[in-house]
Amino acid sequence: MAQPPRPSPSDPSYDLLHQQGRHPLEALFAPRSVAVVGASERPGSVGRTLLWNLISSPFGGTVYPINPKRTNVLGIRAWPSLRALPEPVELVVIVTPAATVPEVMRECAEVGVKNVIIISAGFKEVGAEGARLEREVLEIARAARIRVIGPNCLGVMRPPTGLNATFAGAMARPGNVAFISQSGALLTAILDWSMREGVGFSTIVSLGSMMDVGWGDLIDFLGDDPRTRSILVYMESIGDARAFLSAAREVAQHKPIIVIKAGRTAQAAAAAASHTGSLAGSDEVLSAAFRRAGVLRVDNIADLFHMAEVLARQPRPEGRRLTVLTNAGGPGVLATDALVTGGGELARLSDATRAQLDTFLPAAWSHANPVDILGDADPERYARALQVAGADENSDGLLVILTPQDMTEPTQTADRLKPYAKLGKPVLASWMGGSEVAAGERILNDAGIPTFGYPDTAARIFNYMWRYSSNVAALYETPVLTEEPERREEAGTLIHEARSAGRTLLSELESKRLLAAYGIPTVETRLATSADEAVREALALGLPVVLKLHSLTITHKTDVGGVRLNLGTEEAVRAAFAGIRERLEELGQADAFQGVTVQPMVRLDGYELILGSSLDAQFGPVLLFGAGGTLVEVFKDRALGLPPLNTTLARRMMEQTRIHEALRGVRGRKPVDLAALQKLLVRFSQLVVEQRFIKEVDINPLLASDERLVALDARVVLHGSEVTEAELPRLAILPYPQAYVDRWRARDGEELFIRPIRPEDEPRMVDFHQTLSEQSVFLRYAGMMKLDQRVAHERLARICFIDYAREMALLATRADGTVLGVGRLTRLPGTEDAEFAMLISDTVQRQGLGTEMLGRLEQVGRDWGLRCIVADILSQNGAMQHVCRKRGFRIHTGELGADMVKAVKVLA
């Protein structure tokens, strides 16, 4: 049998087959050879320090100084240029002046360098000329597919392997924490601190201006790095928000990402025109984005490292309830204040727990949480109390406080508590004091129980822990299916007509039609251009009614006296009509009066909410939910979120507000239908992501009662007609790709639906896996995988709740939703390639579905601008290889061993 021709070195599939499993950024952190352009012997120069750091800390690679004026630098042979080197280098570090960098980059491109660190400053941070230089360098890098860290950065350090490509004063200790910083100065300070404190790092990266390599690239790389257990970030600007959120959400599921963000002001918010815009400050939006991605945000550098230590040593709590165990009342009170102020709760001791504690604690113990076991507590009392309190199901974590009193034994107590380091829930300790408790602190830390000098610090850390747990848990929750809006086209037409007329503000009547198109209930609203017409509409609706100004230019009707309530007679309606018109005339805005809208007077027996969206400079459209009404800016009870939402995300957004507690029912009032409210938020988010020419939208108030949800007023601002679709702000999170929803007819004539997967599909995927034969499972997974493993919630949640920017999963379903096949395309990080996988139910095999699904995945790849699509296939899976050949893939044997083949198709 003839073998398929092997690809030539010019074929993109050749590169793919010969990457030898290395990540595209691997050479930045484990280079086999490094060239330093600008290496120098001048004392105090960056070129000298950087070269010395590379050669004085062996990393297993060759170092080449580049200096055309010297034959050697620091005793090592120097080379005049990169072209003169005896071998290609994997990493080039540039320390020459900014003006020389473009020419050095051209030389890198010429000799095939793929990774560069630009230490040099003098780019966009110095003005227009520097920005021009930076653009020139980036153009060269992108044309040659060179990845660049910097410019204006400290460099890269990899302590476990010895790589020190920085001009820092010393090499960090090896450890399992990665630290990425935009500030080189802060990084050097952290390095100095870490040496004194004994803190080690797996990787240290100074990003500088983030011209090319950004947060997303590094988080992707470190997420797969076996040496890294947690990722710490000092951030000044987020750069590519979508790339950061996409990578963070993927990695946060198995490695903590902890961020401290400098610059918490939100001056831009004050300039926004709508209620929502005035509330959606950029720093609050950033916090909402971190929550969405499962990232933990802390407020100071000390907590950054505290959290890295705690999350590495103790399990995450399942909730916010903490049990405090102490031998003194005051420290327990301090811990309680810090806990409750930060959003945590004291665990309520169960009757059984109190009864057990009563059996061995002195009669004067507190009989409540904090559990004060009194000042004469010995090691045994501490241990028994911790064991009993830790077994209470009402508790999510424990804090043990010791103050050194005359009868206290700090060291022996610590030693006695060592067995409880793995209690199944987090255990923290605060050994208060100095030298007297130092030995006990060491014992606890060595046992895996983090210790803190003060109990309020420990309580604050516990609050961070449960928040992190909550953020990550949201990534796994399965939402409830919501109805698809059926009148998208109507909404689009309405917006198009307004923009075509040169308008940027929808009338209230148009705004409510827009909401109704997405299934958001609105109060019936009628237009009247005369007093007589207003009376007729009022009588038709039934008195009493509300009259509101109908204007195509005025933003807030209340500010100009444009709202008249509870009009119970014809005379009152006429007077209100005249009053609104006259008020505008007094204000010199008579031309803004286009009539009034007439609405039934809705009994405000419920809660006034606000639901809105405005634009953020970094994240694009941002959603707001909270307490509404005329005092919305005063109370500021709101939560922010990024669209699109599902019911789980909507619920979590609502739970962040104080009004949520009232919506659940308080003081005898019936609860609001929270499930319906969640679905309404989901539909609103669909409106925001699908109707992209909406700039701002407010529903205020949205009336919520036990009987109904109804939008009483709405305001919509559009982008001007001069704004093209290409100029619209980019969504931070890619929405559901509606463009890939389609129908297809199988060979037997059955019509199937092919569409992207949704988080709500998890139950259907369980049913799908039950239809698969052992052979289908074996061929797909290259081995047997039990059904309970395949349908585990944690696995299916990850499979169904995908980031459409980094992967695509297409389902083939029947009209009733039954899943018959799944095809998945996943980007290979740091490349222009992607890998596909497919699984078809045994009941519909040989109907052409596999070929059709693969063709659609290829189209997704083209839309993404991919270079190649690949798949690793079992050699005995002839059916899948046949489908690949039909679609024009080349099958390569021998690269993966005898049991596997690689299918490759070049798209571009």
PDB file of N, CA and C in Angstrom, residues 269-350:
ATOM      1  N   ALA A 269     -16.797  57.557  34.918  1.00  0.00           N
ATOM      2  CA  ALA A 269     -18.208  57.262  35.182  1.00  0.00           C
ATOM      3  C   ALA A 269     -19.036  58.533  35.299  1.00  0.00           C
ATOM      4  N   ALA A 270     -18.456  59.620  35.842  1.00  0.00           N
ATOM      5  CA  ALA A 270     -19.228  60.837  36.080  1.00  0.00           C
ATOM      6  C   ALA A 270     -19.695  61.486  34.784  1.00  0.00           C
ATOM      7  N   ALA A 271     -19.036  61.187  33.681  1.00  0.00           N
ATOM      8  CA  ALA A 271     -19.379  61.829  32.421  1.00  0.00           C
ATOM      9  C   ALA A 271     -20.505  61.135  31.672  1.00  0.00           C
ATOM     10  N   ALA A 272     -20.903  59.959  32.118  1.00  0.00           N
ATOM     11  CA  ALA A 272     -21.934  59.203  31.393  1.00  0.00           C
ATOM     12  C   ALA A 272     -23.291  59.867  31.544  1.00  0.00           C
ATOM     13  N   ALA A 273     -24.138  59.722  30.538  1.00  0.00           N
ATOM     14  CA  ALA A 273     -25.409  60.429  30.527  1.00  0.00           C
ATOM     15  C   ALA A 273     -26.523  59.706  31.270  1.00  0.00           C
ATOM     16  N   SER A 274     -26.500  58.391  31.233  1.00  0.00           N
ATOM     17  CA  SER A 274     -27.624  57.654  31.811  1.00  0.00           C
ATOM     18  C   SER A 274     -27.367  57.274  33.247  1.00  0.00           C
ATOM     19  N   HIS A 275     -28.391  56.820  33.934  1.00  0.00           N
ATOM     20  CA  HIS A 275     -28.221  56.315  35.298  1.00  0.00           C
ATOM     21  C   HIS A 275     -27.167  55.210  35.306  1.00  0.00           C
ATOM     22  N   THR A 276     -27.271  54.300  34.389  1.00  0.00           N
ATOM     23  CA  THR A 276     -26.366  53.150  34.373  1.00  0.00           C
ATOM     24  C   THR A 276     -24.936  53.596  34.146  1.00  0.00           C
ATOM     25  N   GLY A 277     -24.736  54.471  33.179  1.00  0.00           N
ATOM     26  CA  GLY A 277     -23.390  54.950  32.897  1.00  0.00           C
ATOM     27  C   GLY A 277     -22.766  55.646  34.081  1.00  0.00           C
ATOM     28  N   SER A 278     -23.567  56.367  34.849  1.00  0.00           N
ATOM     29  CA  SER A 278     -23.018  57.097  35.983  1.00  0.00           C
ATOM     30  C   SER A 278     -22.630  56.173  37.114  1.00  0.00           C
ATOM     31  N   LEU A 279     -23.106  54.923  37.071  1.00  0.00           N
ATOM     32  CA  LEU A 279     -22.799  53.988  38.144  1.00  0.00           C
ATOM     33  C   LEU A 279     -21.706  52.993  37.776  1.00  0.00           C
ATOM     34  N   ALA A 280     -21.531  52.733  36.503  1.00  0.00           N
ATOM     35  CA  ALA A 280     -20.649  51.638  36.071  1.00  0.00           C
ATOM     36  C   ALA A 280     -19.212  52.112  35.981  1.00  0.00           C
ATOM     37  N   GLY A 281     -18.588  52.368  37.140  1.00  0.00           N
ATOM     38  CA  GLY A 281     -17.193  52.771  37.156  1.00  0.00           C
ATOM     39  C   GLY A 281     -16.294  51.651  36.686  1.00  0.00           C
ATOM     40  N   SER A 282     -15.181  52.027  36.048  1.00  0.00           N
ATOM     41  CA  SER A 282     -14.347  51.017  35.403  1.00  0.00           C
ATOM     42  C   SER A 282     -13.755  50.023  36.399  1.00  0.00           C
ATOM     43  N   ASP A 283     -13.434  50.474  37.626  1.00  0.00           N
ATOM     44  CA  ASP A 283     -12.857  49.553  38.592  1.00  0.00           C
ATOM     45  C   ASP A 283     -13.882  48.520  39.049  1.00  0.00           C
ATOM     46  N   GLU A 284     -15.120  48.937  39.215  1.00  0.00           N
ATOM     47  CA  GLU A 284     -16.175  47.987  39.561  1.00  0.00           C
ATOM     48  C   GLU A 284     -16.382  46.972  38.440  1.00  0.00           C
ATOM     49  N   VAL A 285     -16.282  47.445  37.216  1.00  0.00           N
ATOM     50  CA  VAL A 285     -16.427  46.542  36.071  1.00  0.00           C
ATOM     51  C   VAL A 285     -15.311  45.505  36.086  1.00  0.00           C
ATOM     52  N   LEU A 286     -14.108  45.947  36.397  1.00  0.00           N
ATOM     53  CA  LEU A 286     -12.983  45.019  36.455  1.00  0.00           C
ATOM     54  C   LEU A 286     -13.221  43.945  37.518  1.00  0.00           C
ATOM     55  N   SER A 287     -13.721  44.346  38.674  1.00  0.00           N
ATOM     56  CA  SER A 287     -14.027  43.363  39.718  1.00  0.00           C
ATOM     57  C   SER A 287     -15.077  42.364  39.235  1.00  0.00           C
ATOM     58  N   ALA A 288     -16.091  42.867  38.523  1.00  0.00           N
ATOM     59  CA  ALA A 288     -17.119  41.977  37.982  1.00  0.00           C
ATOM     60  C   ALA A 288     -16.514  41.005  36.971  1.00  0.00           C
ATOM     61  N   ALA A 289     -15.577  41.501  36.162  1.00  0.00           N
ATOM     62  CA  ALA A 289     -14.922  40.635  35.174  1.00  0.00           C
ATOM     63  C   ALA A 289     -14.097  39.550  35.865  1.00  0.00           C
ATOM     64  N   PHE A 290     -13.404  39.913  36.922  1.00  0.00           N
ATOM     65  CA  PHE A 290     -12.630  38.919  37.666  1.00  0.00           C
ATOM     66  C   PHE A 290     -13.541  37.833  38.226  1.00  0.00           C
ATOM     67  N   ARG A 291     -14.673  38.239  38.802  1.00  0.00           N
ATOM     68  CA  ARG A 291     -15.609  37.241  39.335  1.00  0.00           C
ATOM     69  C   ARG A 291     -16.070  36.308  38.237  1.00  0.00           C
ATOM     70  N   ARG A 292     -16.377  36.854  37.070  1.00  0.00           N
ATOM     71  CA  ARG A 292     -16.887  36.066  35.949  1.00  0.00           C
ATOM     72  C   ARG A 292     -15.874  35.011  35.505  1.00  0.00           C
ATOM     73  N   ALA A 293     -14.578  35.346  35.625  1.00  0.00           N
ATOM     74  CA  ALA A 293     -13.530  34.435  35.152  1.00  0.00           C
ATOM     75  C   ALA A 293     -13.005  33.518  36.240  1.00  0.00           C
ATOM     76  N   GLY A 294     -13.523  33.631  37.482  1.00  0.00           N
ATOM     77  CA  GLY A 294     -13.027  32.796  38.567  1.00  0.00           C
ATOM     78  C   GLY A 294     -11.735  33.293  39.167  1.00  0.00           C
ATOM     79  N   VAL A 295     -11.436  34.590  38.955  1.00  0.00           N
ATOM     80  CA  VAL A 295     -10.196  35.185  39.451  1.00  0.00           C
ATOM     81  C   VAL A 295     -10.467  35.840  40.809  1.00  0.00           C
ATOM     82  N   LEU A 296      -9.510  35.735  41.723  1.00  0.00           N
ATOM     83  CA  LEU A 296      -9.625  36.372  43.033  1.00  0.00           C
ATOM     84  C   LEU A 296      -8.869  37.692  43.010  1.00  0.00           C
ATOM     85  N   ARG A 297      -9.554  38.764  43.435  1.00  0.00           N
ATOM     86  CA  ARG A 297      -8.914  40.070  43.543  1.00  0.00           C
ATOM     87  C   ARG A 297      -8.646  40.388  45.010  1.00  0.00           C
ATOM     88  N   VAL A 298      -7.426  40.817  45.310  1.00  0.00           N
ATOM     89  CA  VAL A 298      -7.071  41.215  46.673  1.00  0.00           C
ATOM     90  C   VAL A 298      -6.674  42.687  46.652  1.00  0.00           C
ATOM     91  N   ASP A 299      -6.569  43.271  47.850  1.00  0.00           N
ATOM     92  CA  ASP A 299      -6.370  44.711  47.944  1.00  0.00           C
ATOM     93  C   ASP A 299      -4.950  45.129  48.278  1.00  0.00           C
ATOM     94  N   ASN A 300      -4.098  44.213  48.734  1.00  0.00           N
ATOM     95  CA  ASN A 300      -2.727  44.602  49.044  1.00  0.00           C
ATOM     96  C   ASN A 300      -1.766  43.465  48.733  1.00  0.00           C
ATOM     97  N   ILE A 301      -0.501  43.817  48.636  1.00  0.00           N
ATOM     98  CA  ILE A 301       0.516  42.861  48.199  1.00  0.00           C
ATOM     99  C   ILE A 301       0.673  41.724  49.198  1.00  0.00           C
ATOM    100  N   ALA A 302       0.578  42.046  50.497  1.00  0.00           N
ATOM    101  CA  ALA A 302       0.721  40.990  51.499  1.00  0.00           C
ATOM    102  C   ALA A 302      -0.333  39.913  51.303  1.00  0.00           C
ATOM    103  N   ASP A 303      -1.585  40.328  51.022  1.00  0.00           N
ATOM    104  CA  ASP A 303      -2.657  39.350  50.826  1.00  0.00           C
ATOM    105  C   ASP A 303      -2.459  38.526  49.562  1.00  0.00           C
ATOM    106  N   LEU A 304      -1.785  39.116  48.576  1.00  0.00           N
ATOM    107  CA  LEU A 304      -1.474  38.372  47.351  1.00  0.00           C
ATOM    108  C   LEU A 304      -0.714  37.094  47.696  1.00  0.00           C
ATOM    109  N   PHE A 305       0.295  37.226  48.555  1.00  0.00           N
ATOM    110  CA  PHE A 305       1.118  36.071  48.914  1.00  0.00           C
ATOM    111  C   PHE A 305       0.458  35.231  50.002  1.00  0.00           C
ATOM    112  N   HIS A 306      -0.292  35.875  50.900  1.00  0.00           N
ATOM    113  CA  HIS A 306      -1.056  35.092  51.878  1.00  0.00           C
ATOM    114  C   HIS A 306      -1.973  34.099  51.169  1.00  0.00           C
ATOM    115  N   MET A 307      -2.693  34.588  50.153  1.00  0.00           N
ATOM    116  CA  MET A 307      -3.667  33.734  49.471  1.00  0.00           C
ATOM    117  C   MET A 307      -2.991  32.631  48.677  1.00  0.00           C
ATOM    118  N   ALA A 308      -1.840  32.928  48.095  1.00  0.00           N
ATOM    119  CA  ALA A 308      -1.111  31.875  47.380  1.00  0.00           C
ATOM    120  C   ALA A 308      -0.735  30.757  48.340  1.00  0.00           C
ATOM    121  N   GLU A 309      -0.295  31.123  49.549  1.00  0.00           N
ATOM    122  CA  GLU A 309       0.088  30.127  50.542  1.00  0.00           C
ATOM    123  C   GLU A 309      -1.129  29.350  51.034  1.00  0.00           C
ATOM    124  N   VAL A 310      -2.192  30.059  51.374  1.00  0.00           N
ATOM    125  CA  VAL A 310      -3.367  29.411  51.967  1.00  0.00           C
ATOM    126  C   VAL A 310      -4.014  28.449  50.978  1.00  0.00           C
ATOM    127  N   LEU A 311      -4.184  28.886  49.736  1.00  0.00           N
ATOM    128  CA  LEU A 311      -4.843  28.031  48.747  1.00  0.00           C
ATOM    129  C   LEU A 311      -3.986  26.827  48.374  1.00  0.00           C
ATOM    130  N   ALA A 312      -2.684  26.935  48.572  1.00  0.00           N
ATOM    131  CA  ALA A 312      -1.802  25.798  48.296  1.00  0.00           C
ATOM    132  C   ALA A 312      -1.827  24.786  49.442  1.00  0.00           C
ATOM    133  N   ARG A 313      -2.179  25.231  50.651  1.00  0.00           N
ATOM    134  CA  ARG A 313      -2.074  24.359  51.820  1.00  0.00           C
ATOM    135  C   ARG A 313      -3.410  23.854  52.333  1.00  0.00           C
ATOM    136  N   GLN A 314      -4.473  24.601  52.105  1.00  0.00           N
ATOM    137  CA  GLN A 314      -5.763  24.250  52.692  1.00  0.00           C
ATOM    138  C   GLN A 314      -6.842  24.154  51.608  1.00  0.00           C
ATOM    139  N   PRO A 315      -7.872  23.330  51.838  1.00  0.00           N
ATOM    140  CA  PRO A 315      -8.958  23.236  50.846  1.00  0.00           C
ATOM    141  C   PRO A 315      -9.793  24.510  50.826  1.00  0.00           C
ATOM    142  N   ARG A 316     -10.495  24.717  49.731  1.00  0.00           N
ATOM    143  CA  ARG A 316     -11.379  25.881  49.630  1.00  0.00           C
ATOM    144  C   ARG A 316     -12.637  25.640  50.462  1.00  0.00           C
ATOM    145  N   PRO A 317     -13.133  26.658  51.159  1.00  0.00           N
ATOM    146  CA  PRO A 317     -14.381  26.478  51.920  1.00  0.00           C
ATOM    147  C   PRO A 317     -15.575  26.377  50.986  1.00  0.00           C
ATOM    148  N   GLU A 318     -16.602  25.671  51.428  1.00  0.00           N
ATOM    149  CA  GLU A 318     -17.822  25.534  50.626  1.00  0.00           C
ATOM    150  C   GLU A 318     -18.777  26.698  50.832  1.00  0.00           C
ATOM    151  N   GLY A 319     -18.539  27.510  51.846  1.00  0.00           N
ATOM    152  CA  GLY A 319     -19.396  28.653  52.114  1.00  0.00           C
ATOM    153  C   GLY A 319     -18.654  29.695  52.919  1.00  0.00           C
ATOM    154  N   ARG A 320     -19.403  30.664  53.469  1.00  0.00           N
ATOM    155  CA  ARG A 320     -18.797  31.811  54.134  1.00  0.00           C
ATOM    156  C   ARG A 320     -18.852  31.724  55.662  1.00  0.00           C
ATOM    157  N   ARG A 321     -19.229  30.571  56.229  1.00  0.00           N
ATOM    158  CA  ARG A 321     -19.428  30.449  57.677  1.00  0.00           C
ATOM    159  C   ARG A 321     -18.146  29.983  58.366  1.00  0.00           C
ATOM    160  N   LEU A 322     -17.671  30.799  59.309  1.00  0.00           N
ATOM    161  CA  LEU A 322     -16.413  30.517  60.000  1.00  0.00           C
ATOM    162  C   LEU A 322     -16.675  30.266  61.486  1.00  0.00           C
ATOM    163  N   THR A 323     -16.004  29.264  62.026  1.00  0.00           N
ATOM    164  CA  THR A 323     -16.014  29.021  63.464  1.00  0.00           C
ATOM    165  C   THR A 323     -14.699  29.531  64.040  1.00  0.00           C
ATOM    166  N   VAL A 324     -14.800  30.387  65.063  1.00  0.00           N
ATOM    167  CA  VAL A 324     -13.616  30.971  65.696  1.00  0.00           C
ATOM    168  C   VAL A 324     -13.417  30.306  67.049  1.00  0.00           C
ATOM    169  N   LEU A 325     -12.239  29.738  67.249  1.00  0.00           N
ATOM    170  CA  LEU A 325     -11.882  29.059  68.500  1.00  0.00           C
ATOM    171  C   LEU A 325     -10.770  29.868  69.157  1.00  0.00           C
ATOM    172  N   THR A 326     -10.975  30.344  70.416  1.00  0.00           N
ATOM    173  CA  THR A 326     -10.027  31.269  71.027  1.00  0.00           C
ATOM    174  C   THR A 326      -9.910  31.019  72.526  1.00  0.00           C
ATOM    175  N   ASN A 327      -8.775  31.472  73.082  1.00  0.00           N
ATOM    176  CA  ASN A 327      -8.621  31.397  74.534  1.00  0.00           C
ATOM    177  C   ASN A 327      -8.745  32.779  75.185  1.00  0.00           C
ATOM    178  N   ALA A 328      -9.247  33.769  74.387  1.00  0.00           N
ATOM    179  CA  ALA A 328      -9.451  35.119  74.919  1.00  0.00           C
ATOM    180  C   ALA A 328     -10.566  35.792  74.120  1.00  0.00           C
ATOM    181  N   GLY A 329     -11.401  36.565  74.847  1.00  0.00           N
ATOM    182  CA  GLY A 329     -12.565  37.152  74.195  1.00  0.00           C
ATOM    183  C   GLY A 329     -12.244  38.239  73.185  1.00  0.00           C
ATOM    184  N   GLY A 330     -11.310  39.139  73.521  1.00  0.00           N
ATOM    185  CA  GLY A 330     -11.015  40.281  72.648  1.00  0.00           C
ATOM    186  C   GLY A 330     -10.599  39.898  71.246  1.00  0.00           C
ATOM    187  N   PRO A 331      -9.605  39.021  71.088  1.00  0.00           N
ATOM    188  CA  PRO A 331      -9.203  38.612  69.728  1.00  0.00           C
ATOM    189  C   PRO A 331     -10.348  37.974  68.942  1.00  0.00           C
ATOM    190  N   GLY A 332     -11.232  37.238  69.651  1.00  0.00           N
ATOM    191  CA  GLY A 332     -12.386  36.655  68.968  1.00  0.00           C
ATOM    192  C   GLY A 332     -13.315  37.723  68.427  1.00  0.00           C
ATOM    193  N   VAL A 333     -13.493  38.811  69.213  1.00  0.00           N
ATOM    194  CA  VAL A 333     -14.336  39.918  68.762  1.00  0.00           C
ATOM    195  C   VAL A 333     -13.716  40.603  67.548  1.00  0.00           C
ATOM    196  N   LEU A 334     -12.388  40.808  67.568  1.00  0.00           N
ATOM    197  CA  LEU A 334     -11.702  41.419  66.424  1.00  0.00           C
ATOM    198  C   LEU A 334     -11.877  40.574  65.167  1.00  0.00           C
ATOM    199  N   ALA A 335     -11.734  39.267  65.325  1.00  0.00           N
ATOM    200  CA  ALA A 335     -11.904  38.369  64.179  1.00  0.00           C
ATOM    201  C   ALA A 335     -13.338  38.442  63.657  1.00  0.00           C
ATOM    202  N   THR A 336     -14.294  38.505  64.570  1.00  0.00           N
ATOM    203  CA  THR A 336     -15.704  38.568  64.164  1.00  0.00           C
ATOM    204  C   THR A 336     -15.985  39.841  63.385  1.00  0.00           C
ATOM    205  N   ASP A 337     -15.487  40.978  63.869  1.00  0.00           N
ATOM    206  CA  ASP A 337     -15.692  42.247  63.160  1.00  0.00           C
ATOM    207  C   ASP A 337     -15.144  42.175  61.737  1.00  0.00           C
ATOM    208  N   ALA A 338     -13.919  41.687  61.611  1.00  0.00           N
ATOM    209  CA  ALA A 338     -13.299  41.607  60.280  1.00  0.00           C
ATOM    210  C   ALA A 338     -14.068  40.648  59.385  1.00  0.00           C
ATOM    211  N   LEU A 339     -14.524  39.538  59.950  1.00  0.00           N
ATOM    212  CA  LEU A 339     -15.257  38.540  59.172  1.00  0.00           C
ATOM    213  C   LEU A 339     -16.564  39.106  58.633  1.00  0.00           C
ATOM    214  N   VAL A 340     -17.372  39.664  59.518  1.00  0.00           N
ATOM    215  CA  VAL A 340     -18.709  40.135  59.132  1.00  0.00           C
ATOM    216  C   VAL A 340     -18.613  41.366  58.241  1.00  0.00           C
ATOM    217  N   THR A 341     -17.694  42.274  58.547  1.00  0.00           N
ATOM    218  CA  THR A 341     -17.513  43.461  57.706  1.00  0.00           C
ATOM    219  C   THR A 341     -17.145  43.069  56.284  1.00  0.00           C
ATOM    220  N   GLY A 342     -16.396  42.000  56.135  1.00  0.00           N
ATOM    221  CA  GLY A 342     -15.974  41.545  54.810  1.00  0.00           C
ATOM    222  C   GLY A 342     -16.956  40.638  54.118  1.00  0.00           C
ATOM    223  N   GLY A 343     -18.137  40.433  54.696  1.00  0.00           N
ATOM    224  CA  GLY A 343     -19.165  39.631  54.039  1.00  0.00           C
ATOM    225  C   GLY A 343     -19.284  38.203  54.531  1.00  0.00           C
ATOM    226  N   GLY A 344     -18.393  37.786  55.427  1.00  0.00           N
ATOM    227  CA  GLY A 344     -18.487  36.439  55.972  1.00  0.00           C
ATOM    228  C   GLY A 344     -19.507  36.344  57.093  1.00  0.00           C
ATOM    229  N   GLU A 345     -19.693  35.137  57.610  1.00  0.00           N
ATOM    230  CA  GLU A 345     -20.660  34.914  58.682  1.00  0.00           C
ATOM    231  C   GLU A 345     -20.037  34.033  59.759  1.00  0.00           C
ATOM    232  N   LEU A 346     -20.451  34.263  60.996  1.00  0.00           N
ATOM    233  CA  LEU A 346     -20.108  33.326  62.059  1.00  0.00           C
ATOM    234  C   LEU A 346     -20.981  32.091  61.929  1.00  0.00           C
ATOM    235  N   ALA A 347     -20.383  30.930  61.987  1.00  0.00           N
ATOM    236  CA  ALA A 347     -21.167  29.688  61.929  1.00  0.00           C
ATOM    237  C   ALA A 347     -22.011  29.554  63.196  1.00  0.00           C
ATOM    238  N   ARG A 348     -23.228  29.093  63.017  1.00  0.00           N
ATOM    239  CA  ARG A 348     -24.101  28.856  64.172  1.00  0.00           C
ATOM    240  C   ARG A 348     -23.839  27.432  64.680  1.00  0.00           C
ATOM    241  N   LEU A 349     -23.426  27.330  65.937  1.00  0.00           N
ATOM    242  CA  LEU A 349     -23.131  26.013  66.492  1.00  0.00           C
ATOM    243  C   LEU A 349     -24.408  25.190  66.587  1.00  0.00           C
ATOM    244  N   SER A 350     -24.342  23.945  66.141  1.00  0.00           N
ATOM    245  CA  SER A 350     -25.504  23.070  66.254  1.00  0.00           C
ATOM    246  C   SER A 350     -25.696  22.657  67.711  1.00  0.00           C
TER     247      SER A 350
END
